[in-house]
Coordinates of C-alpha atoms and ligand atoms in Angstrom, one line a residue:
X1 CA 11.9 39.2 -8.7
X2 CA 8.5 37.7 -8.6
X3 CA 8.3 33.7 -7.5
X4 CA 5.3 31.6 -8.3
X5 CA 5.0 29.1 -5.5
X6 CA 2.1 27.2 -6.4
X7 CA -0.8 30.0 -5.5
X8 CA 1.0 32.3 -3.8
X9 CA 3.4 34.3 -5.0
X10 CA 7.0 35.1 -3.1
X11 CA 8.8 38.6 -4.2
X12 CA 12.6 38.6 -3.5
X13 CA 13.4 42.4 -2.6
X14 CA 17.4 43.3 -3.0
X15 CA 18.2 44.8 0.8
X16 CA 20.4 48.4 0.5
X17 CA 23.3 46.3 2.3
X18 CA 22.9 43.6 0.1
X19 CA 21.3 40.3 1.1
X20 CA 17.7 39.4 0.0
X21 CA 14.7 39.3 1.8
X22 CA 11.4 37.7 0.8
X23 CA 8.1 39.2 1.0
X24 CA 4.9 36.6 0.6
X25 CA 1.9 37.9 -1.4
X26 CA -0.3 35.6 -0.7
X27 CA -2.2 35.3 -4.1
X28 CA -3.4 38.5 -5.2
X29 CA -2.1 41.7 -3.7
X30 CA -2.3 40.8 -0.4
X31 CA 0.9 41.0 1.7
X32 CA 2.2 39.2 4.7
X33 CA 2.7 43.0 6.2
X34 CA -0.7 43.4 5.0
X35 CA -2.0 40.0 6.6
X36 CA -0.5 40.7 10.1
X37 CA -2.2 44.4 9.8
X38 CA -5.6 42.3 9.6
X39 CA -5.1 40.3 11.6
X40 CA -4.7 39.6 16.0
X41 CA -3.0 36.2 16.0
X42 CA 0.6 35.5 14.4
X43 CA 1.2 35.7 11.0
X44 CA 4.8 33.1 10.0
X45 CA 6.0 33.5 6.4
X46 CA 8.6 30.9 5.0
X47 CA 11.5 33.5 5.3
X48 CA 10.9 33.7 9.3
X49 CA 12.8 31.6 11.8
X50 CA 10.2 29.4 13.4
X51 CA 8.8 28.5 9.3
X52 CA 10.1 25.2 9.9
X53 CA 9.2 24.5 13.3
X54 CA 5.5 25.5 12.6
X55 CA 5.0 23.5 9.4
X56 CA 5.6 20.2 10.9
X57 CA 3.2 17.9 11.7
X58 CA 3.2 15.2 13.8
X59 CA 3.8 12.5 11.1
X60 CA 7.0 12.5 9.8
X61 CA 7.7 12.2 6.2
X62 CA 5.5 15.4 4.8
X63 CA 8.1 18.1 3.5
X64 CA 5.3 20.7 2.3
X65 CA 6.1 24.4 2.4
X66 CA 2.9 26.4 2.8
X67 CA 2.6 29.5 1.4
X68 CA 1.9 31.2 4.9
X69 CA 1.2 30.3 8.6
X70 CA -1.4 31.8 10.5
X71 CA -1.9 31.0 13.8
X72 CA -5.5 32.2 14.4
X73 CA -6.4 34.2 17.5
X74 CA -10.1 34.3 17.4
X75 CA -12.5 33.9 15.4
X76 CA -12.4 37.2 13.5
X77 CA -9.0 35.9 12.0
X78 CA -10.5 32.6 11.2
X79 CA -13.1 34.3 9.1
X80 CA -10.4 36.2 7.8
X81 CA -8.3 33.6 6.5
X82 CA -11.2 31.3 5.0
X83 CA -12.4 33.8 3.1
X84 CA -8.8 34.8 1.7
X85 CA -8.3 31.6 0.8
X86 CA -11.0 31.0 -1.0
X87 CA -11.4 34.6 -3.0
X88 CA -7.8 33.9 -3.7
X89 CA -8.5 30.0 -4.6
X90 CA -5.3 28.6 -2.4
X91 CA -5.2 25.7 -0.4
X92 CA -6.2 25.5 3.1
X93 CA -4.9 23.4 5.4
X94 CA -6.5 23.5 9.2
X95 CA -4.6 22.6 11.5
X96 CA -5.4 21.8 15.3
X97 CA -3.6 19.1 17.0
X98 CA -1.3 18.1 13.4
X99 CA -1.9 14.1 14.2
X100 CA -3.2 13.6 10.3
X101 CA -2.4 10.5 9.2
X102 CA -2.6 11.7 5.6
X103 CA -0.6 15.1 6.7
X104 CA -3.3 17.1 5.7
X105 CA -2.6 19.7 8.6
X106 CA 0.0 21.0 6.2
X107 CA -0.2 22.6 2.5
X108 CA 2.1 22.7 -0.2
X109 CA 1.5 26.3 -1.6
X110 CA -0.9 27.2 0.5
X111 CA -2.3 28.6 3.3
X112 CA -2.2 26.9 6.8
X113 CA -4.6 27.7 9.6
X114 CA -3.0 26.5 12.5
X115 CA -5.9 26.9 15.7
X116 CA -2.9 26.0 18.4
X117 CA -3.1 29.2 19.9
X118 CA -6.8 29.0 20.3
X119 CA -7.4 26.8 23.5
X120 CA -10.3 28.6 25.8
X121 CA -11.7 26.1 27.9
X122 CA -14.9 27.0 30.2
X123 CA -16.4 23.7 32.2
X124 CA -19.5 24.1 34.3
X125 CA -19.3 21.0 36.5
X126 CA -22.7 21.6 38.0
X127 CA -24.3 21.5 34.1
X128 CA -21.7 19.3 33.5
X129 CA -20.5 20.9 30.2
X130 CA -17.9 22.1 28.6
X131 CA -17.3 24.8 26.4
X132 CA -13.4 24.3 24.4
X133 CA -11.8 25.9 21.4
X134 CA -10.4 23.1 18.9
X135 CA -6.6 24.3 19.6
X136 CA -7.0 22.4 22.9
X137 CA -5.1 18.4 22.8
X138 CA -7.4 16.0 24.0
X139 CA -5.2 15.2 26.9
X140 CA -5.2 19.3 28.0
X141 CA -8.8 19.1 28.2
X142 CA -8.9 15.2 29.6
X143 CA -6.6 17.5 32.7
X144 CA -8.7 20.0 33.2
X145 CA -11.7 18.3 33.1
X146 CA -10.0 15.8 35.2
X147 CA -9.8 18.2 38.2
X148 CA -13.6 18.1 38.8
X149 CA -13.5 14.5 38.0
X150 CA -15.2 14.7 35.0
X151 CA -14.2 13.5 31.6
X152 CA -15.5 13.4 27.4
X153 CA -13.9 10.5 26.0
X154 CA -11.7 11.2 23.5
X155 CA -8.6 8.9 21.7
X156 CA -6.2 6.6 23.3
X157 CA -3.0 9.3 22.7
X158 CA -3.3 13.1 24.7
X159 CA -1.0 15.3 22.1
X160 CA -4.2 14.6 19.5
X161 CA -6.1 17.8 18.8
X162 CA -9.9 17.9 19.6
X163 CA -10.4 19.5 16.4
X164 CA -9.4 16.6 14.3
X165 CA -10.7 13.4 16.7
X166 CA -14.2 15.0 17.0
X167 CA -14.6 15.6 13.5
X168 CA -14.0 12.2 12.3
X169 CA -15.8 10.6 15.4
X170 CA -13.2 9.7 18.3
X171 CA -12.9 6.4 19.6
X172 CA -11.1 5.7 23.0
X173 CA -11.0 4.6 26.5
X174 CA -14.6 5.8 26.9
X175 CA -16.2 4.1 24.1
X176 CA -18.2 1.2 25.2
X177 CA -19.1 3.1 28.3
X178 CA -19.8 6.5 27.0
X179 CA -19.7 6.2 22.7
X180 CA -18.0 8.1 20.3
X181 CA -16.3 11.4 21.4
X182 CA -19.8 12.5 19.0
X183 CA -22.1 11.3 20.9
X184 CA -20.9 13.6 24.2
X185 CA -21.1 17.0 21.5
X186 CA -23.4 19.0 22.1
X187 CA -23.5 22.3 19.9
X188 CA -20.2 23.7 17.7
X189 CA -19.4 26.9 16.2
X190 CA -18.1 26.7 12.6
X191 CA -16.7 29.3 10.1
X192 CA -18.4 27.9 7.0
X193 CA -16.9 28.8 3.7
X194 CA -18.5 31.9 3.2
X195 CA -16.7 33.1 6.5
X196 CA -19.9 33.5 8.6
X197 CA -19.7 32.0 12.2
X198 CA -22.5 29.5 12.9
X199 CA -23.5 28.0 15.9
X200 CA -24.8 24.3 15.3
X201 CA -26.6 22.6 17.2
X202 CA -29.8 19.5 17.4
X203 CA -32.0 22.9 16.3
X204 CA -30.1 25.2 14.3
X205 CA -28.4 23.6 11.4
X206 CA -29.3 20.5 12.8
X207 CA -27.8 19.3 9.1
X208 CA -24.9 20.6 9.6
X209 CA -24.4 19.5 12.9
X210 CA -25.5 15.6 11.5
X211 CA -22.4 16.0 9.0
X212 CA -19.9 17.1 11.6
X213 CA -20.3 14.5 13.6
X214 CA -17.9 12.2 11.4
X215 CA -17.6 13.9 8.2
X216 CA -14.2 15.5 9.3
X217 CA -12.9 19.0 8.1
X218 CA -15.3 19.3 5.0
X219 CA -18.3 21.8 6.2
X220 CA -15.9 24.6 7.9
X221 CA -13.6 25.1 10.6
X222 CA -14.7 24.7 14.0
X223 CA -14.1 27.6 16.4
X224 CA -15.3 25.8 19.2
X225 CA -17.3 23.0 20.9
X226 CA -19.7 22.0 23.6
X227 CA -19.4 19.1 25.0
X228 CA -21.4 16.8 27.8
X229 CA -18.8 15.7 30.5
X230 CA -20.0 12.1 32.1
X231 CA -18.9 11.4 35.6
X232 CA -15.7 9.6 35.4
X233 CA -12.9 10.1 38.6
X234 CA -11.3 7.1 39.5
X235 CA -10.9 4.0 37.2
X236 CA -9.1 1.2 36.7
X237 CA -6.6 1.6 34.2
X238 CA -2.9 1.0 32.2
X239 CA -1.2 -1.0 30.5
X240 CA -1.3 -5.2 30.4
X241 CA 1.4 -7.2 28.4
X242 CA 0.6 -10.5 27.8
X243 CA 2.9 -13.0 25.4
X244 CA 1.4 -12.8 21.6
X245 CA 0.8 -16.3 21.0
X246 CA -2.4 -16.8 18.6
X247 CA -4.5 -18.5 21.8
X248 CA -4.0 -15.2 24.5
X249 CA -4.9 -12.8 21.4
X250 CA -8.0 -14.5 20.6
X251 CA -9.1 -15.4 24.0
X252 CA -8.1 -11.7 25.3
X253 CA -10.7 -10.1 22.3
X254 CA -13.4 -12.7 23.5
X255 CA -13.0 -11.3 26.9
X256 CA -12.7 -8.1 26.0
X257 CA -16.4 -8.6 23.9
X258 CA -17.8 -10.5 27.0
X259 CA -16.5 -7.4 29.2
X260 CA -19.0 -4.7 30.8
X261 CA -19.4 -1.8 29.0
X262 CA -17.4 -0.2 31.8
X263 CA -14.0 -1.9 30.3
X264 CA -13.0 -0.4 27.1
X265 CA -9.5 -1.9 25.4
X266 CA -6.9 -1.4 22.8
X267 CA -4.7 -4.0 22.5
X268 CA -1.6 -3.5 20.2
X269 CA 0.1 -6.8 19.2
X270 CA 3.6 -5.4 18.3
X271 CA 7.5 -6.2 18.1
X272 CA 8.4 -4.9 21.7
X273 CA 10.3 -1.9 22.2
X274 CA 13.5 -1.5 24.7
X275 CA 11.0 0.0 27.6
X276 CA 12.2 -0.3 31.1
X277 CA 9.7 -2.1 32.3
X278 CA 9.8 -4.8 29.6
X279 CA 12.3 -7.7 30.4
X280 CA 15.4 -7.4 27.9
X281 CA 14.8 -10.8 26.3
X282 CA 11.2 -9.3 24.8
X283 CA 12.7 -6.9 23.0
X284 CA 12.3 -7.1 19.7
X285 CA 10.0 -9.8 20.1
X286 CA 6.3 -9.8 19.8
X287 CA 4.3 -9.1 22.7
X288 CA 0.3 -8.0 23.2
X289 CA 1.0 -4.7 24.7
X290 CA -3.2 -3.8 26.2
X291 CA -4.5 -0.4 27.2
X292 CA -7.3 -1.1 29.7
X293 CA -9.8 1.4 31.3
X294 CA -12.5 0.1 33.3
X295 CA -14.5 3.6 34.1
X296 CA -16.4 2.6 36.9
X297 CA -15.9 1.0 40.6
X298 CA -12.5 0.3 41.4
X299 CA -13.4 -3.5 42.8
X300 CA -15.6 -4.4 39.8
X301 CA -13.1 -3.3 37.9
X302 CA -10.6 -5.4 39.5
X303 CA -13.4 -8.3 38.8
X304 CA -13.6 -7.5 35.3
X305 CA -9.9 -7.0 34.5
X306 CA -8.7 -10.6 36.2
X307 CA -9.8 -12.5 33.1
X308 CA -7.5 -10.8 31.1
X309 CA -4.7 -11.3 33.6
X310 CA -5.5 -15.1 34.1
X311 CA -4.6 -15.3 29.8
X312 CA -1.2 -15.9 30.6
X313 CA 1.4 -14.8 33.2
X314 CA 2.1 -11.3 32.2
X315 CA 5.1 -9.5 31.2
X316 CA 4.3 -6.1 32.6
X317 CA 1.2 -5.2 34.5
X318 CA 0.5 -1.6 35.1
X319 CA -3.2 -2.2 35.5
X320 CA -4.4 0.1 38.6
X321 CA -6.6 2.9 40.5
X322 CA -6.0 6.1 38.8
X323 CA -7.5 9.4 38.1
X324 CA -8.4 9.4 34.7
X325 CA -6.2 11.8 33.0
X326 CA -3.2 9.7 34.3
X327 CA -4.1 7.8 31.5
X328 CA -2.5 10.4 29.0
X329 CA 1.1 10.3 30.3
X330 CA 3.5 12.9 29.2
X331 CA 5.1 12.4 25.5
X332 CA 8.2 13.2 23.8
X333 CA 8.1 15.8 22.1
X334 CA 10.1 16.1 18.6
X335 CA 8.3 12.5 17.6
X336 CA 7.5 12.2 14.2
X337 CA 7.4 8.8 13.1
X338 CA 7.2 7.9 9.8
X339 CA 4.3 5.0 9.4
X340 CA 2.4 3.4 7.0
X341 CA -1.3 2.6 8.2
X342 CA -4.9 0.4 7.2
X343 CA -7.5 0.8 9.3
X344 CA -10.4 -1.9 8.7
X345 CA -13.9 -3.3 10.7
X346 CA -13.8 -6.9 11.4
X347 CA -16.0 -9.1 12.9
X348 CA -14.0 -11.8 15.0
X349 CA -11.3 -12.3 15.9
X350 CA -10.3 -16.2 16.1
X351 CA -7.6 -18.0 16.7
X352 CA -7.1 -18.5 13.4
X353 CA -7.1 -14.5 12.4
X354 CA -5.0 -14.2 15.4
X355 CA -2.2 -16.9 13.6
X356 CA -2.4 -14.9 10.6
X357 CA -1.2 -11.3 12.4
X358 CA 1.2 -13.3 14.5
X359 CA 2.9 -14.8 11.3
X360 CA 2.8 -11.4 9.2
X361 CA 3.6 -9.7 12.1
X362 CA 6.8 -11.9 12.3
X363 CA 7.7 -11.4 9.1
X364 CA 7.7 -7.7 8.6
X365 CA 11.1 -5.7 8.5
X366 CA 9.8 -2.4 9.9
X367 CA 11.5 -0.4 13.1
X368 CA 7.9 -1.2 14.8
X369 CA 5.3 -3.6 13.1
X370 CA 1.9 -3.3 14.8
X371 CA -1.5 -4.7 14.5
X372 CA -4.2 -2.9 17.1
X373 CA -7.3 -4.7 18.1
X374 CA -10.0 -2.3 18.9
X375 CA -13.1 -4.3 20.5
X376 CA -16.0 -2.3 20.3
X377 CA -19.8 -2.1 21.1
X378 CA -21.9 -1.2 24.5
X379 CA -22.6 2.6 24.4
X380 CA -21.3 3.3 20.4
X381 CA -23.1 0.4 19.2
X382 CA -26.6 2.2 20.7
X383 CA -26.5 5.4 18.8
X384 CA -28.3 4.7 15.6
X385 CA -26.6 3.9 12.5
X386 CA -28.4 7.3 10.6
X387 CA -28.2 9.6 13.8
X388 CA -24.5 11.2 12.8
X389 CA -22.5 10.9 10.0
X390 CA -20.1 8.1 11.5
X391 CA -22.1 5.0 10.3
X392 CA -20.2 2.3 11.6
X393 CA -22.1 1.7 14.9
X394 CA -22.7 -1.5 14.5
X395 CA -19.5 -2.7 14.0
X396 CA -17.8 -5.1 16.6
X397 CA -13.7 -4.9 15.8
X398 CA -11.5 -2.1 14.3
X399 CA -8.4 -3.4 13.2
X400 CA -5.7 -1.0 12.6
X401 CA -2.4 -2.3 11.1
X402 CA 0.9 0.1 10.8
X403 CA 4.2 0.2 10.1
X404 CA 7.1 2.5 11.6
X405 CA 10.2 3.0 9.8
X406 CA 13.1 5.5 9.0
X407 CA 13.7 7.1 5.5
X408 CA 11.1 7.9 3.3
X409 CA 12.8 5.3 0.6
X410 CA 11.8 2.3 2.3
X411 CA 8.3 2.8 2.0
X412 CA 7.4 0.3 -0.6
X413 CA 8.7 -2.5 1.5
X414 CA 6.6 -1.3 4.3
X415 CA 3.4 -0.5 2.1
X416 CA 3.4 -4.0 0.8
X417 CA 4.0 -5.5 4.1
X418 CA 0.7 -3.6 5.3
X419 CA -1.1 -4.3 2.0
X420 CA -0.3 -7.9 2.2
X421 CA -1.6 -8.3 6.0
X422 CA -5.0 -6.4 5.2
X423 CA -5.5 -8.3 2.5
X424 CA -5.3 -11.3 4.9
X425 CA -7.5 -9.8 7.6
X426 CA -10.0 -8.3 5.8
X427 CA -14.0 -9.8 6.4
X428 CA -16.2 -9.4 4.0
X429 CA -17.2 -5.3 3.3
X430 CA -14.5 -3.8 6.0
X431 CA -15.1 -0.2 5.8
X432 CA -13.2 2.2 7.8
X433 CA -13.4 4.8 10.1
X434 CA -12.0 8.3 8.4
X435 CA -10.0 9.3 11.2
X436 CA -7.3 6.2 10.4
X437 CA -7.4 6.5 6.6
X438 CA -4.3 8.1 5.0
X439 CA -4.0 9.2 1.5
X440 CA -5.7 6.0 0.0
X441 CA -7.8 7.6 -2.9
X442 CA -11.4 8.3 -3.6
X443 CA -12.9 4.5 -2.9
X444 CA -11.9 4.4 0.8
X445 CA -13.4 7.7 1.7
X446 CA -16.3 6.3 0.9
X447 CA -16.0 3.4 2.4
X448 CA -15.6 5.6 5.7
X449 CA -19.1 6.9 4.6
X450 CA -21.5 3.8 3.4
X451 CA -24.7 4.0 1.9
X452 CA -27.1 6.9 1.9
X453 CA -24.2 8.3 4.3
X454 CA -21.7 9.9 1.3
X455 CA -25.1 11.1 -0.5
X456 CA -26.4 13.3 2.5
X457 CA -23.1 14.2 2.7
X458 CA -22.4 15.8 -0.6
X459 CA -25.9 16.9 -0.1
X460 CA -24.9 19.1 2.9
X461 CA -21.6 19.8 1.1
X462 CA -23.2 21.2 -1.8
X463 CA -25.1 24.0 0.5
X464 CA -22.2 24.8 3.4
X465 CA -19.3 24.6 0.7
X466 CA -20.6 24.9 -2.9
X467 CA -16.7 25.5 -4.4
X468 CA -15.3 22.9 -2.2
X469 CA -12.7 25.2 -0.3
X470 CA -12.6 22.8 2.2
X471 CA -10.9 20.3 0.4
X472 CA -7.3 19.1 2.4
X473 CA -9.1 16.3 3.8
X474 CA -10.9 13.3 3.3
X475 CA -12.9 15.3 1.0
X476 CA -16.5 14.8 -0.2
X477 CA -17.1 16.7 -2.9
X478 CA -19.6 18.6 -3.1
X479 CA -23.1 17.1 -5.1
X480 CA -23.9 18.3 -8.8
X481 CA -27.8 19.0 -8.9
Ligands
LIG501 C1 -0.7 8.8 17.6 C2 -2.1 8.9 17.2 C3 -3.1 8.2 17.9 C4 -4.4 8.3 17.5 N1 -5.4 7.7 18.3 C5 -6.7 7.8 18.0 C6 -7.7 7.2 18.8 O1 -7.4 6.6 19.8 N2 -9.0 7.4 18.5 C7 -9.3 8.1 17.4 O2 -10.5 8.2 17.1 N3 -8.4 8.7 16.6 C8 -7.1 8.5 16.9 N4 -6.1 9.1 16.0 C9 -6.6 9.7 14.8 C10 -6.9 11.1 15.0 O3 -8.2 11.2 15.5 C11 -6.9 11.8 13.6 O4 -5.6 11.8 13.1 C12 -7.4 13.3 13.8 O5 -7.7 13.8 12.5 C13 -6.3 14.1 14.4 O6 -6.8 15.3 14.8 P1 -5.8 16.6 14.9 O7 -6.6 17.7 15.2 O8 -4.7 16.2 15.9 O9 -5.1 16.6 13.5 P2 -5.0 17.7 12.4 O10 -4.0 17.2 11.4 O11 -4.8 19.0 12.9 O12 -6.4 17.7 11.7 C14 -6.8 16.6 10.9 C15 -7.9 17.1 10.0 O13 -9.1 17.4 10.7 C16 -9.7 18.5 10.2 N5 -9.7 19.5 11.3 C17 -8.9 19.5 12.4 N6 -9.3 20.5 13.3 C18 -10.3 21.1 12.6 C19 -11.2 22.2 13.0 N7 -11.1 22.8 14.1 N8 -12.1 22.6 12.1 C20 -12.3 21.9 10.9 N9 -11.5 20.9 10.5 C21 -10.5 20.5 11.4 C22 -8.9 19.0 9.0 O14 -9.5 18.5 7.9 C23 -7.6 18.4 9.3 O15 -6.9 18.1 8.1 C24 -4.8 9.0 16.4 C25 -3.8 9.6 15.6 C26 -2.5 9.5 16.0 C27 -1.4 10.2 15.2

């Protein structure tokens, strides 16, 4: 019996004892057996135990059932698998930390390319480099760097892959001190679409090393990065919460812009979950729950941080010395939320915008109802607009509004709750940065990409990925001459 699933197609053998078993070809001719000949890393078709395991993703909600799962050893099987997919025209998802909003780590039909098993990392603390494969989570490298005291700033959360934050940009702890995880790269290697390995750097392909600096998956799949490690050991660090009243959200973002670039924050104004350390009579009520990281000396960063203490009499304060991979604690594993997200720019932040999340925020019906206040500036805001393809250096804010929930049938609640409260908060031409869009259509991608941005783009897409292989993303199709 011959199954078409999508692209591939599944062939149901009758076993001698009875029973069936499924053999994959994945599209023409070629065989699972036949895949895991060719190739050295693991090779998991949908009849396996461990299918189900391996094609979820960190967001919950995506139920796709790829064709086949390869979890690429090297290189040679990342060539391998791009240029299967794309004589045999399937999908191809790649995969390396799974933390895509939009769930595009997984494919319905297709082929994933899961890089997890790929997570080499070389640092040379006297050049103060570091050479990683993308399988690695930001906060596996964040430890290991760590040990020399040395850091590249990546996201606020550790179980995100390098692969995907780099990509899009990467903005975290680090940002106003030390930019956009970006602006620390240094050189890639990248299996372009006709399967050769490139290395890119400022002088070879310097093109294609502009457009992977924020245009995401579209130009290939990175094998590996360099990356410059800054000095960063101790710092002052954890997590404030303050009451959410419209005056301490307001006054904590004009501190926050007033701040040295040392103190990077993310300040999350949320219903309160039943944590430990959060007083019972919070729960459930809003609360300002800040991420602080002042990346510099412990007593100025003591000096910076009282401001944002002095708001209000806190609720928890966590604030302290720390190495700086402490700032990545352990997470449950098994998480898979289900959320509806907007990501937006904004320019201030008043008391008056502060009212308006407050009162939404109060309103919404979601398991967990967030708004996250993203002050940015210092070191991002120096890099040149045109310099990478992330163009939103000179923004000040990124807003990010989400909502959690339970079953996949309570989404439209949810998506007008979110659509109502960006609508409220949006200034002027918002834009967004690519790594927080989901699946919002064709006129958001490019917002993530303004101006001559999405041209040069499509321009470099057109050379590196004529047939648009690369496509299960926040795609940029590829210019028509
Ligand atoms: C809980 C959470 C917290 C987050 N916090 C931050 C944050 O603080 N700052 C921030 O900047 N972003 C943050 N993000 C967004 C995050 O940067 C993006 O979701 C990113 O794409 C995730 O990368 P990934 O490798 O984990 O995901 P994946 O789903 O594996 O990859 C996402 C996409 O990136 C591309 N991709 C990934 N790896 C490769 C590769 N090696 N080669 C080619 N293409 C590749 C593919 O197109 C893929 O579909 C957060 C996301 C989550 C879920």
């Amino acid at each position: 019996m011959l199954l078409k699933n999508k692209s591939a197609e599944i062939y149901v053998e009758s076993k001698p004892n009875g029973g069936e078993v499924a053999r994959v070809f994945v599209g023409e001719g070629i065989s699972i057996p036949q895949l895991r000949a060719a190739l050295n890393g693991r090779v998991i078709a949908p009849d396996e135990a461990g299918y189900d395991e391996a094609r979820t993703v960190f967001y919950g909600g995506f139920d796709r059932r790829p064709a086949v799962i390869v979890r690429a050893a090297d290189e040679a099987d990342i060539s391998h698998v791009v240029s299967l997919a794309r004589e045999n025209d399937m999908e191809l998802a790649v995969r390396s930390g799974g933390h895509s909003l939009a769930g595009h780590g997984v494919s319905d039909g297709g082929i994933v390319l899961d890089l997890s098993d790929m997570r080499a990392l070389h640092i040379d603390a006297e050049r103060r480099t570091a050479s990683a494969q993308t399988g690695l989570t930001a906060g596996e490298y964040t430890a290991a760097a760590g040990a020399y005291g040395l850091a590249t700033g990546f996201g606020d959360t550790g179980s995100v892959g390098i692969g995907g934050i780099t990509l899009g940009g990467g903005v975290g702890y680090l940002v106003r001190k030390h930019g956009l995880t970006i602006d620390s790269l240094l050189a890639a290697d990248i299996v372009t679409a006709d399967g050769r390995l490139l290395h890119v750097d400022a002088e070879t392909h310097p093109d294609l090393f502009w457009a992977i600096r924020g245009g995401g998956g579209n130009f290939g799949v990175a094998t590996r990065f360099q990356f410059r490690l800054q000095e960063v050991g101790t710092i002052v660090g954890g997590m404030l919460v303050l009451p959410a009243t419209p005056d301490v959200i307001s006054s904590f973002v004009a501190e926050a812009e007033a701040a040295p670039d040392e103190l990077s924050t993310i300040a999350n104004v949320m219903t309160a979950p039943p944590l430990p350390f959060l007083p019972a009579e919070y729960h459930g009520k809003l609360i300002t729950m800040a991420m602080l990281v002042y990346a510099g000396d412990a007593e100025a960063g003591q000096r910076a941080i009282a401001p944002f203490r002095a708001l209000a009499k806190p609720i928890a304060d966590m604030v302290r010395p720390m190495r700086y991979p402490e700032i990545y604690p352990p997470e449950e594993g098994g998480y898979h939320p289900i959320a509806v997200a907007r990501s937006m720019f904004a320019d201030v932040v008043d008391r008056r915008v502060a009212e308006t999340m407050v009162d939404h925020l109060q309103a919404s019906t979601a398991q967990m109802a967030v708004t996250q206040i993203r002050v940015l500036g210092g070191a991002m805001a120096r890099v040149p607009a045109g310099a990478t393809a992330f163009a939103h250096r000179g923004r000040r804010i990124m807003l990010n509004v989400a909502a959690m929930y339970g079953h996949p049938d309570e989404a439209a609640v949810h998506e007008a709750w979110v659509a109502g409260l960006t609508a409220a908060l949006r200034q002027g031409d918002a834009g967004v940065y690519v790594n927080f869009l989901g699946e919002e259509g064709v006129a958001r991608v490019r917002e993530a990409y303004p101006g001559a941005t999405w041209d040069r783009l499509a321009a470099i897409k057109a050379r590196y990925d004529p047939t648009n292989l690369f496509r299960l993303n926040h795609n940029i199709p590829p210019a028509i001459d």
